[in-house]
Coordinates of C-alpha atoms in Angstrom, one line a residue:
X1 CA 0.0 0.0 0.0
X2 CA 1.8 3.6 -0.9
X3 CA 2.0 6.4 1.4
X4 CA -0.1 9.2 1.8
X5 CA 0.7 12.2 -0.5
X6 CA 1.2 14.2 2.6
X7 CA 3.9 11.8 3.9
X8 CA 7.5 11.5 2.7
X9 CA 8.3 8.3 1.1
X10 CA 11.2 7.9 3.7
X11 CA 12.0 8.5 7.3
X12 CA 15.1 8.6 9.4
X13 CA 15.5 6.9 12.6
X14 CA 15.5 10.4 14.3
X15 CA 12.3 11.6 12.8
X16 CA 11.1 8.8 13.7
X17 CA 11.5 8.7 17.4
X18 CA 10.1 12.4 17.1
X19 CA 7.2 11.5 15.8
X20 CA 6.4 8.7 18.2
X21 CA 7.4 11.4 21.0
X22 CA 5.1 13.9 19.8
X23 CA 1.8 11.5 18.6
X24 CA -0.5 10.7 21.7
X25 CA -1.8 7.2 21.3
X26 CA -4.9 7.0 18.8
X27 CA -6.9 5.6 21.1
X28 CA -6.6 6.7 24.7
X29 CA -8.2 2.9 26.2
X30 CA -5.1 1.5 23.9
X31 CA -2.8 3.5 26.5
X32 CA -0.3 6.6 26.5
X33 CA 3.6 6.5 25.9
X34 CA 5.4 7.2 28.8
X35 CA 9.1 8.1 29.2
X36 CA 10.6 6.5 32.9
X37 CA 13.2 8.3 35.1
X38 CA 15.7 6.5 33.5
X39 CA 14.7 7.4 29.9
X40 CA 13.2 4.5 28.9
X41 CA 9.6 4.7 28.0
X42 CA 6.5 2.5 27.9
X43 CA 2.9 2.4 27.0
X44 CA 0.8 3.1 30.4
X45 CA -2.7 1.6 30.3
X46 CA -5.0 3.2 32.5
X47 CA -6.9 0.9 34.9
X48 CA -10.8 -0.5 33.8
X49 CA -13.0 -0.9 36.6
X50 CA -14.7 -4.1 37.4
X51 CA -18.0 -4.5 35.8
X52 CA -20.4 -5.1 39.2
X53 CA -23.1 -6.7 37.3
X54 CA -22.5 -10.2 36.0
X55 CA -26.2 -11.8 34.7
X56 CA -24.8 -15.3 33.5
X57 CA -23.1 -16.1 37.3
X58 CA -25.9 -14.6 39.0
X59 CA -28.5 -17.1 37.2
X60 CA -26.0 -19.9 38.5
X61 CA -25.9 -18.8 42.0
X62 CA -29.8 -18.4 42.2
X63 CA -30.4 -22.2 40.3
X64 CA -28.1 -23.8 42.5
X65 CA -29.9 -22.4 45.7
X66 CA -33.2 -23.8 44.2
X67 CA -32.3 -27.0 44.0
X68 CA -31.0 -27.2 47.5
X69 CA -34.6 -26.0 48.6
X70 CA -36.1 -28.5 46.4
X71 CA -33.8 -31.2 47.5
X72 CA -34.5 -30.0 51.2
X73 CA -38.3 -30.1 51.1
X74 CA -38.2 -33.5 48.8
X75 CA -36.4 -34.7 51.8
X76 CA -38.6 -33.3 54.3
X77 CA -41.8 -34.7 52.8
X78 CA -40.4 -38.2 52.2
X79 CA -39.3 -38.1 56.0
X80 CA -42.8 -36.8 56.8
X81 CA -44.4 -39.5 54.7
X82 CA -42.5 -42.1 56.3
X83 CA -43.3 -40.9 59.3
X84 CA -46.9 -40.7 58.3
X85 CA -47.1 -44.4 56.5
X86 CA -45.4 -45.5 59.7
X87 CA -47.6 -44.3 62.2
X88 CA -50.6 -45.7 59.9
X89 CA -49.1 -49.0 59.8
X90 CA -48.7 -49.3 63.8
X91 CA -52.1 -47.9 64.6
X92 CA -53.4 -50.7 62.2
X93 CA -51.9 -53.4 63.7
X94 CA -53.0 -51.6 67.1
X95 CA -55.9 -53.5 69.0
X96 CA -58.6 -50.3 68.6
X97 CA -58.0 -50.7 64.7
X98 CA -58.8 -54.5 64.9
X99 CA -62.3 -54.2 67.0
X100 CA -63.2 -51.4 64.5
X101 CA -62.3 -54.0 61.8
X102 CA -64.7 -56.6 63.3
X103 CA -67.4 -54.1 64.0
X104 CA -67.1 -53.3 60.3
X105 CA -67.4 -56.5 59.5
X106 CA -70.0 -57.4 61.3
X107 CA -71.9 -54.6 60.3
X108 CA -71.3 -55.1 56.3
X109 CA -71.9 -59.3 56.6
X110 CA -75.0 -59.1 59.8
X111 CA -72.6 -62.0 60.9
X112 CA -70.3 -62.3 64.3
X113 CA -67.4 -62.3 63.5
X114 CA -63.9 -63.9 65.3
X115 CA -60.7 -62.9 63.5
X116 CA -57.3 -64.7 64.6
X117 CA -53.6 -62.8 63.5
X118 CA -54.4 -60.0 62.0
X119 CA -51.7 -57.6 60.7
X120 CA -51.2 -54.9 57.9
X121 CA -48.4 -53.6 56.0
X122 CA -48.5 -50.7 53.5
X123 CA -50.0 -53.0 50.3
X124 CA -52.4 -55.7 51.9
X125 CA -54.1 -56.6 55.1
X126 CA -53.6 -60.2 56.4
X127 CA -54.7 -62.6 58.7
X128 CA -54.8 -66.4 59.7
X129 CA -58.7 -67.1 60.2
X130 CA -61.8 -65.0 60.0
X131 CA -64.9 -67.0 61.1
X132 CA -68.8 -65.5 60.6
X133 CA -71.5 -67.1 62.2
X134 CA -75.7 -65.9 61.0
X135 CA -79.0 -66.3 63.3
X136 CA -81.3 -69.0 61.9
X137 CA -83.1 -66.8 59.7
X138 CA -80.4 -66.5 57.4
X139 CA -79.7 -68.9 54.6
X140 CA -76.1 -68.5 55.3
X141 CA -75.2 -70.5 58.6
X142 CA -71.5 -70.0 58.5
X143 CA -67.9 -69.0 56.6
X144 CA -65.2 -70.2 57.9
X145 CA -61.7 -69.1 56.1
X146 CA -58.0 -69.3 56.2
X147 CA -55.4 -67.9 54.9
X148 CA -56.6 -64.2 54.0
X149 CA -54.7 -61.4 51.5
X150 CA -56.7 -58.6 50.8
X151 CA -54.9 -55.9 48.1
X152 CA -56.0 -52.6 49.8
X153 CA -56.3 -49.3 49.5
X154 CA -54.3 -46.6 51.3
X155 CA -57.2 -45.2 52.5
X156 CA -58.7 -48.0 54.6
X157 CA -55.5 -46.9 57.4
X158 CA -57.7 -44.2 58.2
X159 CA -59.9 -46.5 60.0
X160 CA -62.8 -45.7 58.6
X161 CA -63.5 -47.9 55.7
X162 CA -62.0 -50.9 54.4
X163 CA -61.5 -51.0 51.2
X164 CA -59.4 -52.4 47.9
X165 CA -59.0 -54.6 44.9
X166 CA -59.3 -58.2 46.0
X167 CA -59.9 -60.5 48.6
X168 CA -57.9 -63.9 48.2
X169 CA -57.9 -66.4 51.1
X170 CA -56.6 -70.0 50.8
X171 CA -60.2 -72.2 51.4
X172 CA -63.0 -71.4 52.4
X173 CA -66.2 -73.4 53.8
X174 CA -69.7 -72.3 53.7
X175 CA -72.5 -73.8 55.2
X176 CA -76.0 -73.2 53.9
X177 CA -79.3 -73.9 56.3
X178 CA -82.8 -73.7 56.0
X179 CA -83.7 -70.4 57.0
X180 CA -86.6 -70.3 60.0
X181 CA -89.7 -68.0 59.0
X182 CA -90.0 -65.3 61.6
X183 CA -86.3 -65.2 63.0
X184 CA -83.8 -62.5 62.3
X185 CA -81.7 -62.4 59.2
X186 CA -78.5 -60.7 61.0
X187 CA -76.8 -60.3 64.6
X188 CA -75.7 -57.0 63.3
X189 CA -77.7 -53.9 62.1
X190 CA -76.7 -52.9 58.6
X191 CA -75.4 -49.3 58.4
X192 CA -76.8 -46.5 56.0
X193 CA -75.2 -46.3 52.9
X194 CA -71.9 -47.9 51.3
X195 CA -71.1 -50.5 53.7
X196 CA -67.9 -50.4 55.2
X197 CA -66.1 -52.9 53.6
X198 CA -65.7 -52.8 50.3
X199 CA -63.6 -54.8 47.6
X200 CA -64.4 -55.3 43.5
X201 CA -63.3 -59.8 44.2
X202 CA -63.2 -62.5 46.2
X203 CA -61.4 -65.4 45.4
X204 CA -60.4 -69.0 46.9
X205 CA -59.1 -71.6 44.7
X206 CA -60.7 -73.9 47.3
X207 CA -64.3 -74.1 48.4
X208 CA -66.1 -76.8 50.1
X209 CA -70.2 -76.0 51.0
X210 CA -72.6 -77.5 52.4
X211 CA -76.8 -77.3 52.5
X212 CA -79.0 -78.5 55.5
X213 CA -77.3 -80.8 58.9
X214 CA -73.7 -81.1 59.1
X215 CA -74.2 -84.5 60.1
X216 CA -76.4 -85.5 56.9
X217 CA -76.3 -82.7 54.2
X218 CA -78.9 -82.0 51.3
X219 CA -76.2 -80.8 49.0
X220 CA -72.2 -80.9 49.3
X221 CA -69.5 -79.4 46.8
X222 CA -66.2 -80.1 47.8
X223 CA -63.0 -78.8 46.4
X224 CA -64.5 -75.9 43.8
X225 CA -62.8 -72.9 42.6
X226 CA -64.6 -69.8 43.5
X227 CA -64.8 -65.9 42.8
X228 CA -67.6 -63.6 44.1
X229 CA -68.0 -60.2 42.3
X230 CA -69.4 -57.0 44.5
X231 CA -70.9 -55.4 41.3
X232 CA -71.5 -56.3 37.7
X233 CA -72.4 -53.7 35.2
X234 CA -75.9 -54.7 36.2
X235 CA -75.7 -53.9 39.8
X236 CA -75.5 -57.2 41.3
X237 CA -73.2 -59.7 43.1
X238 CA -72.3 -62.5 40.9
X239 CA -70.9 -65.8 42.3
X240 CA -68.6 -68.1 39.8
X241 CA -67.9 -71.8 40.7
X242 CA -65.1 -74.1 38.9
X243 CA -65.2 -77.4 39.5
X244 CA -66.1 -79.9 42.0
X245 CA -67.2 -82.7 43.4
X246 CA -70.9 -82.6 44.2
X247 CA -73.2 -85.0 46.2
X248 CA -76.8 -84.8 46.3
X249 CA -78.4 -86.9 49.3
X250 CA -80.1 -90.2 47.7
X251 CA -78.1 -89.1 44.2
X252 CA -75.3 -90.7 42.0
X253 CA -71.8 -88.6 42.6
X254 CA -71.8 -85.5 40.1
X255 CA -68.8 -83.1 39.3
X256 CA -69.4 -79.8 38.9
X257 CA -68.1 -78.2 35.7
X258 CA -69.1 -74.4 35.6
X259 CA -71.8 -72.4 37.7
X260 CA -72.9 -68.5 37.3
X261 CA -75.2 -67.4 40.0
X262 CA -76.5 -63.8 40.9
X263 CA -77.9 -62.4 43.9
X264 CA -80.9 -60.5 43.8
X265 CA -82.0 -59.7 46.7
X266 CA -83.5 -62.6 48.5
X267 CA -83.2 -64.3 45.6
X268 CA -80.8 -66.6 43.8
X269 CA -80.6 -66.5 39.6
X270 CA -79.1 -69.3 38.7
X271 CA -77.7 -68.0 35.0
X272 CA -75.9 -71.4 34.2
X273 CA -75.3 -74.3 36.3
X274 CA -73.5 -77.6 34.5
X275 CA -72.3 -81.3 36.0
X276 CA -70.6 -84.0 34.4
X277 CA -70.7 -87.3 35.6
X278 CA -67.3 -88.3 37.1
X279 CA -64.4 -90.1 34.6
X280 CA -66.7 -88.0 32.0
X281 CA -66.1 -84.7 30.4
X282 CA -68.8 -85.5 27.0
X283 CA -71.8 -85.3 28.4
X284 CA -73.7 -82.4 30.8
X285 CA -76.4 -82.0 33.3
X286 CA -77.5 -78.0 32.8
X287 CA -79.7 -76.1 35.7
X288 CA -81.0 -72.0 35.1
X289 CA -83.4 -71.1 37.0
X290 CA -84.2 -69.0 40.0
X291 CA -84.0 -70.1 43.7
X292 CA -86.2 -68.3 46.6
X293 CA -85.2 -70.0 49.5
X294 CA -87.1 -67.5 52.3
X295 CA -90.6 -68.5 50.2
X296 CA -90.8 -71.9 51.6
X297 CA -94.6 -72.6 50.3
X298 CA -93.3 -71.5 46.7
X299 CA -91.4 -74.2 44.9
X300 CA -88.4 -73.4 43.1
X301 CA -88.2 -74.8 39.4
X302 CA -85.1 -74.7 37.3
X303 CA -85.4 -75.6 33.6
X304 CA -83.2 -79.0 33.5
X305 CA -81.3 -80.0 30.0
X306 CA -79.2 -82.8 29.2
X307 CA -76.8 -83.1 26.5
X308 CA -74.8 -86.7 25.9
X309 CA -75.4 -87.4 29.1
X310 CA -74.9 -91.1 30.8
X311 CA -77.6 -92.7 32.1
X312 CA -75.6 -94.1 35.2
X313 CA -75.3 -90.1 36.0
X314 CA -79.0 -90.0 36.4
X315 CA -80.2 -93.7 37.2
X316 CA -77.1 -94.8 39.3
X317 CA -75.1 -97.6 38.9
X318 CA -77.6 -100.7 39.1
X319 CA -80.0 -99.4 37.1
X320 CA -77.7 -97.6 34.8
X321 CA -76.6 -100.8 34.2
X322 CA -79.8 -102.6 32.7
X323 CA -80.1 -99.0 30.6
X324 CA -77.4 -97.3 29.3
X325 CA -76.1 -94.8 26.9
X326 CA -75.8 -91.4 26.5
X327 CA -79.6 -89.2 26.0
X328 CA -80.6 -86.0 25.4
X329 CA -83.1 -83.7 26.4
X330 CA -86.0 -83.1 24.0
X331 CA -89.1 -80.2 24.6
X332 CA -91.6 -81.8 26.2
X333 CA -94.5 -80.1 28.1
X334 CA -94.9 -80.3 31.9
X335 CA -91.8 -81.9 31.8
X336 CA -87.5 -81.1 32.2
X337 CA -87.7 -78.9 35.5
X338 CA -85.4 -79.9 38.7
X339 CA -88.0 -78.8 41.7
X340 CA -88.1 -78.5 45.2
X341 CA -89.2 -76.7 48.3
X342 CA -87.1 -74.7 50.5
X343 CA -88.0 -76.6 53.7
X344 CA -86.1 -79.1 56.0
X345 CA -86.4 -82.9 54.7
X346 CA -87.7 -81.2 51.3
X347 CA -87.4 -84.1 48.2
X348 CA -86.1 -82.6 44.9
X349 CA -87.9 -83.9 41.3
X350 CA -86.1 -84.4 38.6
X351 CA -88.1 -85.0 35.2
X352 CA -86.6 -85.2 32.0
X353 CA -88.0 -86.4 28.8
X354 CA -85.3 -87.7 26.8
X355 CA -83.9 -89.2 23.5
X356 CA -81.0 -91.4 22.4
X357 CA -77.9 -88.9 21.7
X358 CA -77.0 -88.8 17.7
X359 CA -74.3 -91.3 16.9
X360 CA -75.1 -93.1 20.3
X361 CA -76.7 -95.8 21.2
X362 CA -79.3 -97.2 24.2
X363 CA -78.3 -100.8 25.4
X364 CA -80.9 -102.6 27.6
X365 CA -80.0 -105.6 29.3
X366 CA -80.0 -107.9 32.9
X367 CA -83.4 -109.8 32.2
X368 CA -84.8 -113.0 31.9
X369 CA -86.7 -112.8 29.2
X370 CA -84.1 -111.3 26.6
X371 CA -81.9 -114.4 27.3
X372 CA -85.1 -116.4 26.7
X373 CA -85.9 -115.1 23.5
X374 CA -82.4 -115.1 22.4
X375 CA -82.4 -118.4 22.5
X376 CA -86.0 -119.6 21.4
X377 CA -84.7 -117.4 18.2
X378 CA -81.6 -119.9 17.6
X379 CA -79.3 -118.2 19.9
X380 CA -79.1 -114.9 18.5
X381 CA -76.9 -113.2 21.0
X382 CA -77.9 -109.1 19.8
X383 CA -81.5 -110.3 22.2
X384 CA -79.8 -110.8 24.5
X385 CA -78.5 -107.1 25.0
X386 CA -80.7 -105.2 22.2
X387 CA -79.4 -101.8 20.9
X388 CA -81.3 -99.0 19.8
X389 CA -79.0 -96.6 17.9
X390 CA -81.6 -94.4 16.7
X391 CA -85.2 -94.4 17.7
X392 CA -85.0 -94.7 21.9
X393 CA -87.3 -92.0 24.0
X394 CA -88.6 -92.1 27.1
X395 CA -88.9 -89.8 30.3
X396 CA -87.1 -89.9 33.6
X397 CA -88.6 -89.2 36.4
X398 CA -86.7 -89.2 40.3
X399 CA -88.5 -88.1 43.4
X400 CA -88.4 -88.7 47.1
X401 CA -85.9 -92.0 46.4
X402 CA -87.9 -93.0 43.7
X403 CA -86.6 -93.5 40.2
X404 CA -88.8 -93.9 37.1
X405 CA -88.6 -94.4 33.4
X406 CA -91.7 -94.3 32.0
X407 CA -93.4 -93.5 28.7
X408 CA -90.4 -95.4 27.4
X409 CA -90.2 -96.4 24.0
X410 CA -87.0 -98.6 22.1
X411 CA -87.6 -99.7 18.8
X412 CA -85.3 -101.9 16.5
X413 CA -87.3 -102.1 13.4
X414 CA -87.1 -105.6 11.4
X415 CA -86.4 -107.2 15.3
X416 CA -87.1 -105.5 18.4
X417 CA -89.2 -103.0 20.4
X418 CA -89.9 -102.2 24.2
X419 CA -92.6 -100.0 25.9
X420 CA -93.9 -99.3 29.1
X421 CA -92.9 -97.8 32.5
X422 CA -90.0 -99.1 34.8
X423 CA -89.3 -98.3 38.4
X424 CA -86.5 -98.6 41.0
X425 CA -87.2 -98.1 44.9
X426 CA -84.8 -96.4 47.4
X427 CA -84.1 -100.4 48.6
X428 CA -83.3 -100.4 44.6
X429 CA -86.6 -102.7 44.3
X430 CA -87.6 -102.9 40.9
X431 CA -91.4 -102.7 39.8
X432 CA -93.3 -102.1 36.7
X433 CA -94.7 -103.4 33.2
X434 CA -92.5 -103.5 30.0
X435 CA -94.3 -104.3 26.5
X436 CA -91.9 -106.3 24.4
X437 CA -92.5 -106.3 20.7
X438 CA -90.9 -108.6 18.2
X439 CA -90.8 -108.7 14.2
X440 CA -93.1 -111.3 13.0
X441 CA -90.5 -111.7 10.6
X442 CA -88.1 -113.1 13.2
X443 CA -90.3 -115.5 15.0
X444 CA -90.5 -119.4 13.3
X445 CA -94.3 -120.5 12.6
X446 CA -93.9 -123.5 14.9
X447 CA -91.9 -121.8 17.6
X448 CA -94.2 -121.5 20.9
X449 CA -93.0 -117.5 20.9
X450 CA -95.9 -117.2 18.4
X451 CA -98.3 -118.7 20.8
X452 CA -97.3 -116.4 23.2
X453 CA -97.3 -113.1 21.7
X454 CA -100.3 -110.9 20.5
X455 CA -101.7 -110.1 17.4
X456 CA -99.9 -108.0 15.1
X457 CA -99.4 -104.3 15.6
X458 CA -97.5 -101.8 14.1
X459 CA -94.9 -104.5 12.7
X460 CA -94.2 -106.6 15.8
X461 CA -96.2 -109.1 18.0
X462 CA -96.2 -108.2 21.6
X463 CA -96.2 -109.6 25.2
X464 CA -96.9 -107.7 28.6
X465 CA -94.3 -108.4 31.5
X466 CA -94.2 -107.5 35.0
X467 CA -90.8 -106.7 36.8
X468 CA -89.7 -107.0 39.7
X469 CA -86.5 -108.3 41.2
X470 CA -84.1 -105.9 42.5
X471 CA -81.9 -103.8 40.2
X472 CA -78.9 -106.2 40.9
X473 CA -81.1 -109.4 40.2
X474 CA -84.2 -108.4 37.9
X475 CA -86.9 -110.8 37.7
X476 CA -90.2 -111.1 35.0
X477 CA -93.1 -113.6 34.3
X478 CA -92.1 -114.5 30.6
X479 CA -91.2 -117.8 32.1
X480 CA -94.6 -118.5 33.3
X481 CA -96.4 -117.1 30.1
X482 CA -93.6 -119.4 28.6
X483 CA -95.6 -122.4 30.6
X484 CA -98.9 -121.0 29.8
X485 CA -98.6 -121.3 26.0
X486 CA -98.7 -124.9 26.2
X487 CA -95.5 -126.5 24.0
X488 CA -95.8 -126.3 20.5
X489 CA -91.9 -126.7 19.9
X490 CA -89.7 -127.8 22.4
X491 CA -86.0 -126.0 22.4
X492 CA -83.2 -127.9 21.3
X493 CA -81.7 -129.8 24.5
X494 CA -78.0 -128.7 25.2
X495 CA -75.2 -130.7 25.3
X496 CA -74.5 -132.6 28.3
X497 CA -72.2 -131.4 31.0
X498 CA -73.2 -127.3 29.6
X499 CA -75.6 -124.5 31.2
X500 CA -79.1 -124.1 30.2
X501 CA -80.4 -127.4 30.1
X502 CA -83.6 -126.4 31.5
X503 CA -85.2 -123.0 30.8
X504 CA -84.4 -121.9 34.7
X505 CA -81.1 -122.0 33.0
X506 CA -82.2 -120.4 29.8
X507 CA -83.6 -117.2 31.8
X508 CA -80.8 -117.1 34.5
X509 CA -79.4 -113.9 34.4
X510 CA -75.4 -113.9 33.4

């Protein structure tokens, strides 16, 4: 870059120093040129003062003091809570919080109550036993549990309510009476509105309940899963049950599957009740129905269904035995209700009419006479135990010990058929009259079968038989009619030294 005009090109070393001894600094904060006592000279910078503002260090300072007082007070409230969870947890394991408990108990169930180890911590409430105990009036009679863990909510350690999620307690037994008219329904007076204990479930995985005596139940389920919901979207308590063994006095063993009951009021709606017969999952015994058990001159009726069930479910053992298979109910009127009175020594009906279950089969067998014919017809052994696969009806029919099929009706057609009405007693003592139909086809012109049976009717000649026997041993008469018809045509002798020689052999039961 050149010079300015007004500048010599060139300068000597003495017009130099002039020139810096003359020219002030350009810029007085840049300093002035000072010569020192001794001659030599520097630049003297004068002094800046210290700015007393300073935003960025001040806005550290102040965030730094905020979060020690937030630090301090998180610390004081979590010592404070401590403090407060604490004390709640000692007053609730404190013997004034356990009688309020019972009260509250008592005054949410109408039940005395006895509780045994009690003890909270800040999740659940837990305890050992809790026993209630109702006045005759009540259907309940007593509940008896173990092994109790209620979820809970912080709220019930202010004593006032108890409240939470879920009730869990290791088994349970319930035991259901008769209630007695004109006695009281609860020990306790129920207090104006929400009751003082309150959970959304209860649930054991083991139930075992009982209807009527101790000594000699109506009704016993052992060994069911069970959950009991306050509320439903409809407003009501609803009981589940899951599995089970269940007895009914006088009745085969059953095994409970599935049951949904609701509680309205003094009233039970059963929504769905169903039992299997034990070793069985195929076939079902359904029950809906509702259940008024303080209206002991009304009976109760539940609509009754079967699907595949077995006969031996129904009928028992014995008597399962000379008729089995798998039925189904079909509509019928004045018939498939379960019935019964809500009184002591009350006698439950059963009445179902019934048909042979699709792609099963009825077997009926155990008397004389089928061995009889089976062999007057040249030993055809199907007589002997006849099957009907596809046309077998009838009705069942159980009250006060009493079993009945009647309005039965088996037909083979081109061999067999079998009407009438049989019976079994409480002492298993059977009674009744069976009409036994055979093809004309399958009976021989000479044979004395001919002279026995009746005209022709609807494709088979037919005899009338009474029972009687015992379901082990079941007797009829078609020996005697055998007598009656006077012999026409002997049957073949058997071989010596073999069974049925003599047509008591023939008949005898095997």
């Amino acid at each position: 870059m050149s010079a300015a005009p007004s500048e010599p090109e060139k300068y000597s070393i003495d017009e130099m120093m002039d020139r810096l001894k003359g020219s002030p600094a350009e810029n007085p904060e840049d300093g002035e040129l000072v010569t020192r006592s001794d001659g030599s000279q520097a630049i003297r910078v004068r002094k800046r003062k210290r700015r007393s503002s300073q935003p960025h260090k001040e806005q550290s300072v102040r965030t730094r003091r905020a979060r020690i007082i937030q630090v301090s007070a998180a610390l004081i409230l979590v010592f404070l809570a401590v403090l407060t969870v604490g004390g709640a947890v000692i007053y609730a394991n404190s013997s004034p919080f356990r009688e309020g408990l019972l009260q509250k108990i008592g005054q949410s169930t109408g039940a005395t109550t006895d509780l045994s180890q009690f003890r909270m911590n800040p999740k659940t409430a837990n305890a050992n036993d809790l026993t209630l105990e109702w006045p005759a009036g009540n259907l309940l009679r007593t509940l008896t549990v173990r092994g109790i863990n209620a979820e809970v909510f912080p709220t019930s350690f202010l004593g006032k309510s108890m409240t939470g999620e879920e009730v869990t307690v290791a088994e349970g037994n319930l035991t259901l009476q008769i209630p007695k008219p004109g006695t009281a329904l609860r020990t306790v007076n129920k207090v104006e509105g929400e009751l003082p204990i309150r959970f959304n479930r209860y649930r054991t995985p083991v139930l075992n309940l009982t209807l009527g005596s101790p000594e000699s139940p109506i009704l016993r389920l052992y060994k069911s899963e069970a959950s009991l919901t306050s509320e439903t979207q409809a407003g009501l308590p609803q009981m589940r049950l899951y599995r089970g063994d269940l007895a009914i006095s006088g009745w085969p063993n059953l095994r409970m599957n599935r049951a949904l009951i609701e509680f309205r009021g003094n009233e039970i709606n059963v929504v769905s009740l169903q039992v299997f017969h034990p070793g069985d999952d195929r076939g079902s015994l359904g029950l809906t129905g509702t259940i008024s058990p303080y209206k002991q001159s009304q009976t109760s009726n539940l609509a009754a269904s079967l699907d595949a069930f077995l006969v031996e479910g129904l009928a028992g053992a014995h008597l399962g035995h000379i008729i089995s298979g798998r039925i189904d109910s079909v509509s019928a009127a004045k018939s498939n209700y379960f019935s019964f009175l809500p009184v002591e020594n009350s006698s439950p009906t059963l009445d179902i009419a019934f048909s042979v279950t699709p792609s099963s089969n009825i077997e009926f067998q155990g008397f004389p006479f089928l061995l009889g014919i089976a062999q007057l017809l040249d030993g055809d052994e199907w007589f002997e135990k006849p099957v009907f696969d596809t046309d077998a009806t009838g009705t069942f029919h159980r009250e006060k010990g009493v079993i009945t099929f009647r309005d039965l009706n088996f037909v083979s057609k081109g061999r067999m058929a079998i009407q009438g009405e049989l019976s079994m007693a409480a002492n298993e003592a059977l009674s009744g009259k069976l009409r036994v139909g055979l093809s004309e086809a399958m009976i021989p012109k000479t044979s004395r079968l001919k002279t026995m049976m009746g005209p022709a009717k609807e494709g088979f000649r037919w005899i009338t038989l009474n029972i009687g026997g015992s379901a082990v041993s079941p007797t009829d008469n078609f020996k005697d009619l055998f007598t009656e018809a006077g012999a026409t045509k002997e049957p073949a002798p058997a071989p010596d030294g073999t069974e049925r020689s003599t047509f008591d052999e023939l008949t005898r039961p095997r």
